[in-house]
Amino acid sequence: MSTPVLSVEGMTVQFPTRRGILTAVDDVSFSIKAGEVLGVVGESGAGKSMTGSAIIGLIEPPGRISSGQVFLHGERIDTLPAEKMRRVRGRKIGMIFQDPLTSLNPLYTVAEQLVETIRTHLPLSAADARKRAIGLLDDVGIPDASRRIDDYPHQFSGGMRQRVVIALALCADPDLVIADEPTTALDVSVQAQIIDVMKKLCAEKGAAIMLITHDMGVIAEIADRVAVMYAGRLAEIGPVRKVISDAAHPYTKGLMGSIPSLLSDAERLTQIPGSMPRLTAIPQGCPFNPRCSYAFDRCYIERPDPLPHDERRVACWLYDKEEALS
Amino acid sequence: MSTPLLEVKNLSVSFDVSRPWLNRKLEGQDKVLLKAVNDVSFSINKGETFAIVGESGSGKSTIARLIVGLLKPSSGDVFFEGKSLSAGLEGAEARKLRRRFQMIFQDPFASLNPRWHVADIVAEPLRVFKTETGKQRREKVGELLSLVGLSPEDGAKFPHQFSGGQRQRIAIARALAANPDFIVCDEPTSALDVSVQAQILNLMKDLQDKLGLTYLFISHDLSVVRHMADRIGVLYLGRMAEIADAKSLFVDRQHPYTRMLLDAVPDLGMTGKPRKPVEGEIPSPLDPPSGCVFNPRCPLANARCRTERPELRLYGPTWAACHAVEEGRDKAA
Amino acid sequence: MSASAPPGRRPMGLFSRIIDSDIFYSFRTSPVAVVAASIALILILAAVFAPWIAPYNPFDPRTLNLMDGYTAPMETSFAGNYFLLGADHQGRDVFSTILYGSRVSLLVGLSATLFAMTLGVSLGLIAGYRGGFTDAIIMRICDIQLTFPAILIALLIFGVARGLIPPSQQESTALYVLILAIGLSNWAQFARTVRGATMVERQKDYVAAARIMGVHPLFILVRHILPNVTGPVLVIATIGLALAIIEEATLSFLGVGVPPTQPSLGTLIRIGQQFLFSGEWWILFFPALTLVLLALSVNLLGDWLRDALNPRLRK
């Protein structure tokens, strides 16, 4: 268990446009171990979904990974040719998207889709594949799986459909599951069910999960570690309890304070002034400096790289040892 | 506080969701009616925030649209300061009333006309109600934009030049232009990021204090509702399950559905502690269960719940529609 | 590392806004669009300024000399006149007749398209906004009309109008009747597209906001919804212009279009085809080439516009 399942090193994703090159993901590094859940949070435009798409090689041209490396089990995958990458995606990486309807073909029954995916990646007979598919549907909590497997996607409710997508993602026993906002389209009462299923299955199968979401509540419940993204960069990454109860980066602090809680009686929420810069106008130095109440000279000139701070890394000059000394 | 500012009485609306006439006749089907809102009553006092929470399909947005007159109720009525709005928004009396209520929408990308300058968008109520003219109007637009935290120069721009949060500020400025008393807020922050949501919620609270506004706040997010509301109505499948003071609802919830909703909310304080997953999903409103609509998912349901529809009754400070609460079965469990 | 964007964009004038816009960028980077636009522009300008450009006035009988008849292109006739694109059987300069002819063609095409657009957009807006019964009636008329070729409908309307107008006034009203006929045969495309777009816009919350305020439906239609459906209308209008020009040419070729005193490109082609097999190819060829260039360039412009305005294809 020495090599992590996924390791991303200094990944940068750029989009050339006529107004210049946009950097959607900027020098992001992290890794996920087997059986671990890494939550990736950030607001819209922070680059979290782009990070996910870059890892699985699904960035729309002209966007591309302009520098950095992505390793799956120590094997470099960002340079693989499209055809090979497609096989890796199905076999070793499972994907769950926000809208279950985009992952399911409305013209085929769930059985057809599951069996086909299983047989593409595993050497099983049609009957064995079907047996495996029923087992998977059972695992994700679809009642009466052996009968419902022959239904079409539209015959399932939203929550059930998302369960089918999870089953589809787990078809080939992937090592890594990338879930992009898997619960966002669902009602609160159904969200909890889906999170339960994901958590249980990944623990059983020992898959690593990269969970991309804007919902801190979901992260708090399921993730082991959390990476907070801001303007395409990692602001803070570390154990989820640490980050939530004792945020280090000023952005994370503001983010946590701005979430209304069922428990607190605060009259006003903490708010971060302003909004995230557009990709066309990211300020020099730390991208958070215009909104940061702690910003000092250095923040406007020099860009902070994630610096070690207890068990985590924080991209903020406040945590620079040398700064503390001076 | 003798008459409430807004009173909703036995409001119901059905939508005809049947196939076109010819298909229906050919295939021998009957008309299909969807009861989106079913016998809902509540009242809102001046200066308070009344929230309606519910999941998708509960009919909460439909109630908002009924109140502002975008939809006509099938039965029941809405009273604004004791005057009925059921005639729709056509009469001269209703025309005068219309100035006094406004609406803020969920999607700030769809609620502002993309081809209009921001100043024209904000000035639209002023133009419609002819409250100011020419130069005065321009000044007022500048004031409104400053009031919501934008700059008066922003009036010359187009909506697409703003972020989601800024657009919602523009929508709020427009809603405030004609000095309304009552604003219906339909999920005003659910399309926004959390840090921006905090800005907008704070702004709305500040404006309420400053201008003495009354809000009907519609949301699916209990934490947001907890932060904003004075009183809360919990809606399930078009019916009110519970109406309570914000404080009592979170401390002493009565209806099993409310309890379930609260347990399902992820909370940062509960890190590591799993939330209780709820059994089942919301049934189709086309074919609601008989008796109490919540009975298929309710842990306390018995034979009576499956046949007899519970009425809203007062339990302490809280109105709840539940046989189990009435019979005291919830305490026993 | 971050993007190189112009810092703090200042509000710009209309001209620089157009130059800076995505549409103009897409235009600049599309060779087809630039070439098509140039050709169309040259042809249109030539038509507009025909009286100043044309070396001869082909419709002034005094200047005509039968001795010039059948002069080949780039040759000097027996009467000593030079003809760039040759002369026809009556000794009219083909180049000049083309200039004057495209003038008529463009006038009819533009007016007819404008008429079809006004009618179609209005009906589409009403159908989309009102829905229900009104919508059903308008759209069924649309459907019926779309099942017939436009040229057939134009012929029908033309025939009916001919029957209603007294013969003495037929000559003077022919152009208007033609515009009416072509316009009426083309409005359905506009109505259908605008109705769809209107139904989408009507559901949006900015319309709801206006309705809550009690804004008059007509104002909502014209000031709120109309500006948001102009994109597709522009595309159809451009492609419709090309179709209308061809339709006019077809009608004139069939001899039911413009009066012979005001020949359009279609009329010229009709005249020219009589001489094709006797060797005087230029009388047919050059008007036909002009028609093809005009219709093709306008059509290509419409195609480009459709792609440029399609947000899904926009990068």
PDB file of N, CA, C and O in Angstrom, chain B residues 6-46:
ATOM      1  N   LEU B   6     -50.709  39.105   5.065  1.00  0.00           N
ATOM      2  CA  LEU B   6     -51.117  38.190   4.006  1.00  0.00           C
ATOM      3  C   LEU B   6     -51.757  36.969   4.639  1.00  0.00           C
ATOM      4  O   LEU B   6     -51.243  36.429   5.610  1.00  0.00           O
ATOM      5  N   GLU B   7     -52.890  36.593   4.084  1.00  0.00           N
ATOM      6  CA  GLU B   7     -53.548  35.424   4.617  1.00  0.00           C
ATOM      7  C   GLU B   7     -53.903  34.485   3.469  1.00  0.00           C
ATOM      8  O   GLU B   7     -54.503  34.905   2.485  1.00  0.00           O
ATOM      9  N   VAL B   8     -53.509  33.242   3.601  1.00  0.00           N
ATOM     10  CA  VAL B   8     -53.815  32.248   2.580  1.00  0.00           C
ATOM     11  C   VAL B   8     -54.836  31.296   3.171  1.00  0.00           C
ATOM     12  O   VAL B   8     -54.623  30.754   4.252  1.00  0.00           O
ATOM     13  N   LYS B   9     -55.967  31.151   2.470  1.00  0.00           N
ATOM     14  CA  LYS B   9     -57.038  30.328   3.033  1.00  0.00           C
ATOM     15  C   LYS B   9     -57.419  29.188   2.090  1.00  0.00           C
ATOM     16  O   LYS B   9     -57.874  29.438   0.980  1.00  0.00           O
ATOM     17  N   ASN B  10     -57.218  27.981   2.553  1.00  0.00           N
ATOM     18  CA  ASN B  10     -57.646  26.764   1.825  1.00  0.00           C
ATOM     19  C   ASN B  10     -57.249  26.787   0.352  1.00  0.00           C
ATOM     20  O   ASN B  10     -58.027  26.433  -0.520  1.00  0.00           O
ATOM     21  N   LEU B  11     -56.043  27.195   0.103  1.00  0.00           N
ATOM     22  CA  LEU B  11     -55.584  27.344  -1.279  1.00  0.00           C
ATOM     23  C   LEU B  11     -55.336  25.978  -1.912  1.00  0.00           C
ATOM     24  O   LEU B  11     -54.654  25.124  -1.347  1.00  0.00           O
ATOM     25  N   SER B  12     -55.908  25.774  -3.093  1.00  0.00           N
ATOM     26  CA  SER B  12     -55.663  24.541  -3.836  1.00  0.00           C
ATOM     27  C   SER B  12     -55.485  24.893  -5.295  1.00  0.00           C
ATOM     28  O   SER B  12     -56.084  25.843  -5.788  1.00  0.00           O
ATOM     29  N   VAL B  13     -54.651  24.136  -5.972  1.00  0.00           N
ATOM     30  CA  VAL B  13     -54.561  24.301  -7.417  1.00  0.00           C
ATOM     31  C   VAL B  13     -54.257  22.955  -8.055  1.00  0.00           C
ATOM     32  O   VAL B  13     -53.511  22.141  -7.508  1.00  0.00           O
ATOM     33  N   SER B  14     -54.896  22.725  -9.179  1.00  0.00           N
ATOM     34  CA  SER B  14     -54.645  21.494  -9.925  1.00  0.00           C
ATOM     35  C   SER B  14     -54.171  21.870 -11.311  1.00  0.00           C
ATOM     36  O   SER B  14     -54.623  22.854 -11.887  1.00  0.00           O
ATOM     37  N   PHE B  15     -53.253  21.105 -11.830  1.00  0.00           N
ATOM     38  CA  PHE B  15     -52.819  21.304 -13.207  1.00  0.00           C
ATOM     39  C   PHE B  15     -53.345  20.160 -14.060  1.00  0.00           C
ATOM     40  O   PHE B  15     -53.333  19.002 -13.634  1.00  0.00           O
ATOM     41  N   ASP B  16     -53.766  20.513 -15.246  1.00  0.00           N
ATOM     42  CA  ASP B  16     -54.205  19.494 -16.191  1.00  0.00           C
ATOM     43  C   ASP B  16     -52.969  18.980 -16.912  1.00  0.00           C
ATOM     44  O   ASP B  16     -52.372  19.685 -17.713  1.00  0.00           O
ATOM     45  N   VAL B  17     -52.541  17.777 -16.588  1.00  0.00           N
ATOM     46  CA  VAL B  17     -51.339  17.253 -17.223  1.00  0.00           C
ATOM     47  C   VAL B  17     -51.686  16.119 -18.187  1.00  0.00           C
ATOM     48  O   VAL B  17     -50.857  15.296 -18.526  1.00  0.00           O
ATOM     49  N   SER B  18     -52.968  16.087 -18.637  1.00  0.00           N
ATOM     50  CA  SER B  18     -53.361  14.992 -19.510  1.00  0.00           C
ATOM     51  C   SER B  18     -52.801  15.202 -20.920  1.00  0.00           C
ATOM     52  O   SER B  18     -52.374  16.285 -21.281  1.00  0.00           O
ATOM     53  N   ARG B  19     -52.833  14.139 -21.664  1.00  0.00           N
ATOM     54  CA  ARG B  19     -52.372  14.196 -23.056  1.00  0.00           C
ATOM     55  C   ARG B  19     -53.300  15.117 -23.841  1.00  0.00           C
ATOM     56  O   ARG B  19     -54.408  15.432 -23.393  1.00  0.00           O
ATOM     57  N   PRO B  20     -52.897  15.549 -25.040  1.00  0.00           N
ATOM     58  CA  PRO B  20     -53.792  16.378 -25.851  1.00  0.00           C
ATOM     59  C   PRO B  20     -55.120  15.662 -26.098  1.00  0.00           C
ATOM     60  O   PRO B  20     -55.185  14.435 -26.093  1.00  0.00           O
ATOM     61  N   TRP B  21     -56.131  16.487 -26.357  1.00  0.00           N
ATOM     62  CA  TRP B  21     -57.493  16.000 -26.467  1.00  0.00           C
ATOM     63  C   TRP B  21     -57.620  14.806 -27.415  1.00  0.00           C
ATOM     64  O   TRP B  21     -58.205  13.779 -27.077  1.00  0.00           O
ATOM     65  N   LEU B  22     -57.000  14.926 -28.611  1.00  0.00           N
ATOM     66  CA  LEU B  22     -57.171  13.902 -29.632  1.00  0.00           C
ATOM     67  C   LEU B  22     -56.571  12.572 -29.161  1.00  0.00           C
ATOM     68  O   LEU B  22     -57.206  11.519 -29.249  1.00  0.00           O
ATOM     69  N   ASN B  23     -55.341  12.638 -28.612  1.00  0.00           N
ATOM     70  CA  ASN B  23     -54.708  11.423 -28.110  1.00  0.00           C
ATOM     71  C   ASN B  23     -55.560  10.765 -27.042  1.00  0.00           C
ATOM     72  O   ASN B  23     -55.706   9.552 -26.983  1.00  0.00           O
ATOM     73  N   ARG B  24     -56.155  11.629 -26.179  1.00  0.00           N
ATOM     74  CA  ARG B  24     -56.940  11.115 -25.084  1.00  0.00           C
ATOM     75  C   ARG B  24     -58.144  10.348 -25.615  1.00  0.00           C
ATOM     76  O   ARG B  24     -58.455   9.254 -25.175  1.00  0.00           O
ATOM     77  N   LYS B  25     -58.820  10.938 -26.590  1.00  0.00           N
ATOM     78  CA  LYS B  25     -60.014  10.305 -27.141  1.00  0.00           C
ATOM     79  C   LYS B  25     -59.631   9.010 -27.845  1.00  0.00           C
ATOM     80  O   LYS B  25     -60.316   7.996 -27.727  1.00  0.00           O
ATOM     81  N   LEU B  26     -58.520   9.041 -28.600  1.00  0.00           N
ATOM     82  CA  LEU B  26     -58.109   7.868 -29.366  1.00  0.00           C
ATOM     83  C   LEU B  26     -57.693   6.734 -28.445  1.00  0.00           C
ATOM     84  O   LEU B  26     -57.968   5.571 -28.690  1.00  0.00           O
ATOM     85  N   GLU B  27     -56.990   7.090 -27.347  1.00  0.00           N
ATOM     86  CA  GLU B  27     -56.466   6.055 -26.473  1.00  0.00           C
ATOM     87  C   GLU B  27     -57.402   5.770 -25.311  1.00  0.00           C
ATOM     88  O   GLU B  27     -57.078   4.973 -24.428  1.00  0.00           O
ATOM     89  N   GLY B  28     -58.537   6.458 -25.301  1.00  0.00           N
ATOM     90  CA  GLY B  28     -59.534   6.196 -24.275  1.00  0.00           C
ATOM     91  C   GLY B  28     -59.064   6.492 -22.867  1.00  0.00           C
ATOM     92  O   GLY B  28     -59.358   5.773 -21.922  1.00  0.00           O
ATOM     93  N   GLN B  29     -58.273   7.587 -22.716  1.00  0.00           N
ATOM     94  CA  GLN B  29     -57.814   7.935 -21.377  1.00  0.00           C
ATOM     95  C   GLN B  29     -58.686   9.036 -20.802  1.00  0.00           C
ATOM     96  O   GLN B  29     -59.315   9.787 -21.526  1.00  0.00           O
ATOM     97  N   ASP B  30     -58.666   9.139 -19.460  1.00  0.00           N
ATOM     98  CA  ASP B  30     -59.369  10.229 -18.808  1.00  0.00           C
ATOM     99  C   ASP B  30     -58.417  11.400 -18.643  1.00  0.00           C
ATOM    100  O   ASP B  30     -57.217  11.272 -18.819  1.00  0.00           O
ATOM    101  N   LYS B  31     -59.012  12.529 -18.265  1.00  0.00           N
ATOM    102  CA  LYS B  31     -58.181  13.683 -17.921  1.00  0.00           C
ATOM    103  C   LYS B  31     -57.335  13.342 -16.695  1.00  0.00           C
ATOM    104  O   LYS B  31     -57.789  12.662 -15.789  1.00  0.00           O
ATOM    105  N   VAL B  32     -56.092  13.811 -16.696  1.00  0.00           N
ATOM    106  CA  VAL B  32     -55.239  13.584 -15.543  1.00  0.00           C
ATOM    107  C   VAL B  32     -54.984  14.918 -14.865  1.00  0.00           C
ATOM    108  O   VAL B  32     -54.503  15.862 -15.487  1.00  0.00           O
ATOM    109  N   LEU B  33     -55.351  15.005 -13.587  1.00  0.00           N
ATOM    110  CA  LEU B  33     -55.147  16.242 -12.854  1.00  0.00           C
ATOM    111  C   LEU B  33     -54.065  16.052 -11.809  1.00  0.00           C
ATOM    112  O   LEU B  33     -54.050  15.045 -11.095  1.00  0.00           O
ATOM    113  N   LEU B  34     -53.146  17.017 -11.745  1.00  0.00           N
ATOM    114  CA  LEU B  34     -52.116  16.968 -10.732  1.00  0.00           C
ATOM    115  C   LEU B  34     -52.450  18.005  -9.675  1.00  0.00           C
ATOM    116  O   LEU B  34     -52.484  19.198  -9.967  1.00  0.00           O
ATOM    117  N   LYS B  35     -52.727  17.533  -8.466  1.00  0.00           N
ATOM    118  CA  LYS B  35     -53.025  18.486  -7.389  1.00  0.00           C
ATOM    119  C   LYS B  35     -51.714  18.955  -6.788  1.00  0.00           C
ATOM    120  O   LYS B  35     -51.098  18.267  -5.990  1.00  0.00           O
ATOM    121  N   ALA B  36     -51.252  20.120  -7.219  1.00  0.00           N
ATOM    122  CA  ALA B  36     -49.943  20.590  -6.789  1.00  0.00           C
ATOM    123  C   ALA B  36     -50.000  21.195  -5.402  1.00  0.00           C
ATOM    124  O   ALA B  36     -49.080  21.062  -4.615  1.00  0.00           O
ATOM    125  N   VAL B  37     -51.095  21.882  -5.122  1.00  0.00           N
ATOM    126  CA  VAL B  37     -51.273  22.488  -3.810  1.00  0.00           C
ATOM    127  C   VAL B  37     -52.656  22.092  -3.332  1.00  0.00           C
ATOM    128  O   VAL B  37     -53.625  22.210  -4.063  1.00  0.00           O
ATOM    129  N   ASN B  38     -52.736  21.610  -2.085  1.00  0.00           N
ATOM    130  CA  ASN B  38     -53.962  21.003  -1.624  1.00  0.00           C
ATOM    131  C   ASN B  38     -54.367  21.583  -0.275  1.00  0.00           C
ATOM    132  O   ASN B  38     -53.783  21.260   0.747  1.00  0.00           O
ATOM    133  N   ASP B  39     -55.334  22.470  -0.302  1.00  0.00           N
ATOM    134  CA  ASP B  39     -55.943  22.973   0.923  1.00  0.00           C
ATOM    135  C   ASP B  39     -54.911  23.538   1.901  1.00  0.00           C
ATOM    136  O   ASP B  39     -54.822  23.118   3.045  1.00  0.00           O
ATOM    137  N   VAL B  40     -54.144  24.488   1.426  1.00  0.00           N
ATOM    138  CA  VAL B  40     -53.094  25.070   2.257  1.00  0.00           C
ATOM    139  C   VAL B  40     -53.566  26.395   2.835  1.00  0.00           C
ATOM    140  O   VAL B  40     -54.101  27.228   2.113  1.00  0.00           O
ATOM    141  N   SER B  41     -53.390  26.576   4.142  1.00  0.00           N
ATOM    142  CA  SER B  41     -53.740  27.831   4.802  1.00  0.00           C
ATOM    143  C   SER B  41     -52.594  28.270   5.692  1.00  0.00           C
ATOM    144  O   SER B  41     -51.979  27.452   6.372  1.00  0.00           O
ATOM    145  N   PHE B  42     -52.288  29.544   5.655  1.00  0.00           N
ATOM    146  CA  PHE B  42     -51.349  30.112   6.628  1.00  0.00           C
ATOM    147  C   PHE B  42     -51.484  31.617   6.548  1.00  0.00           C
ATOM    148  O   PHE B  42     -52.149  32.158   5.652  1.00  0.00           O
ATOM    149  N   SER B  43     -50.897  32.318   7.506  1.00  0.00           N
ATOM    150  CA  SER B  43     -50.936  33.771   7.440  1.00  0.00           C
ATOM    151  C   SER B  43     -49.567  34.323   7.814  1.00  0.00           C
ATOM    152  O   SER B  43     -48.787  33.680   8.507  1.00  0.00           O
ATOM    153  N   ILE B  44     -49.299  35.506   7.290  1.00  0.00           N
ATOM    154  CA  ILE B  44     -48.000  36.133   7.531  1.00  0.00           C
ATOM    155  C   ILE B  44     -48.246  37.511   8.112  1.00  0.00           C
ATOM    156  O   ILE B  44     -49.015  38.303   7.557  1.00  0.00           O
ATOM    157  N   ASN B  45     -47.604  37.789   9.243  1.00  0.00           N
ATOM    158  CA  ASN B  45     -47.760  39.096   9.881  1.00  0.00           C
ATOM    159  C   ASN B  45     -46.762  40.089   9.318  1.00  0.00           C
ATOM    160  O   ASN B  45     -45.722  39.716   8.779  1.00  0.00           O
ATOM    161  N   LYS B  46     -47.103  41.347   9.481  1.00  0.00           N
ATOM    162  CA  LYS B  46     -46.241  42.396   8.965  1.00  0.00           C
ATOM    163  C   LYS B  46     -44.867  42.341   9.629  1.00  0.00           C
ATOM    164  O   LYS B  46     -44.763  42.164  10.829  1.00  0.00           O
TER     165      LYS B  46
END
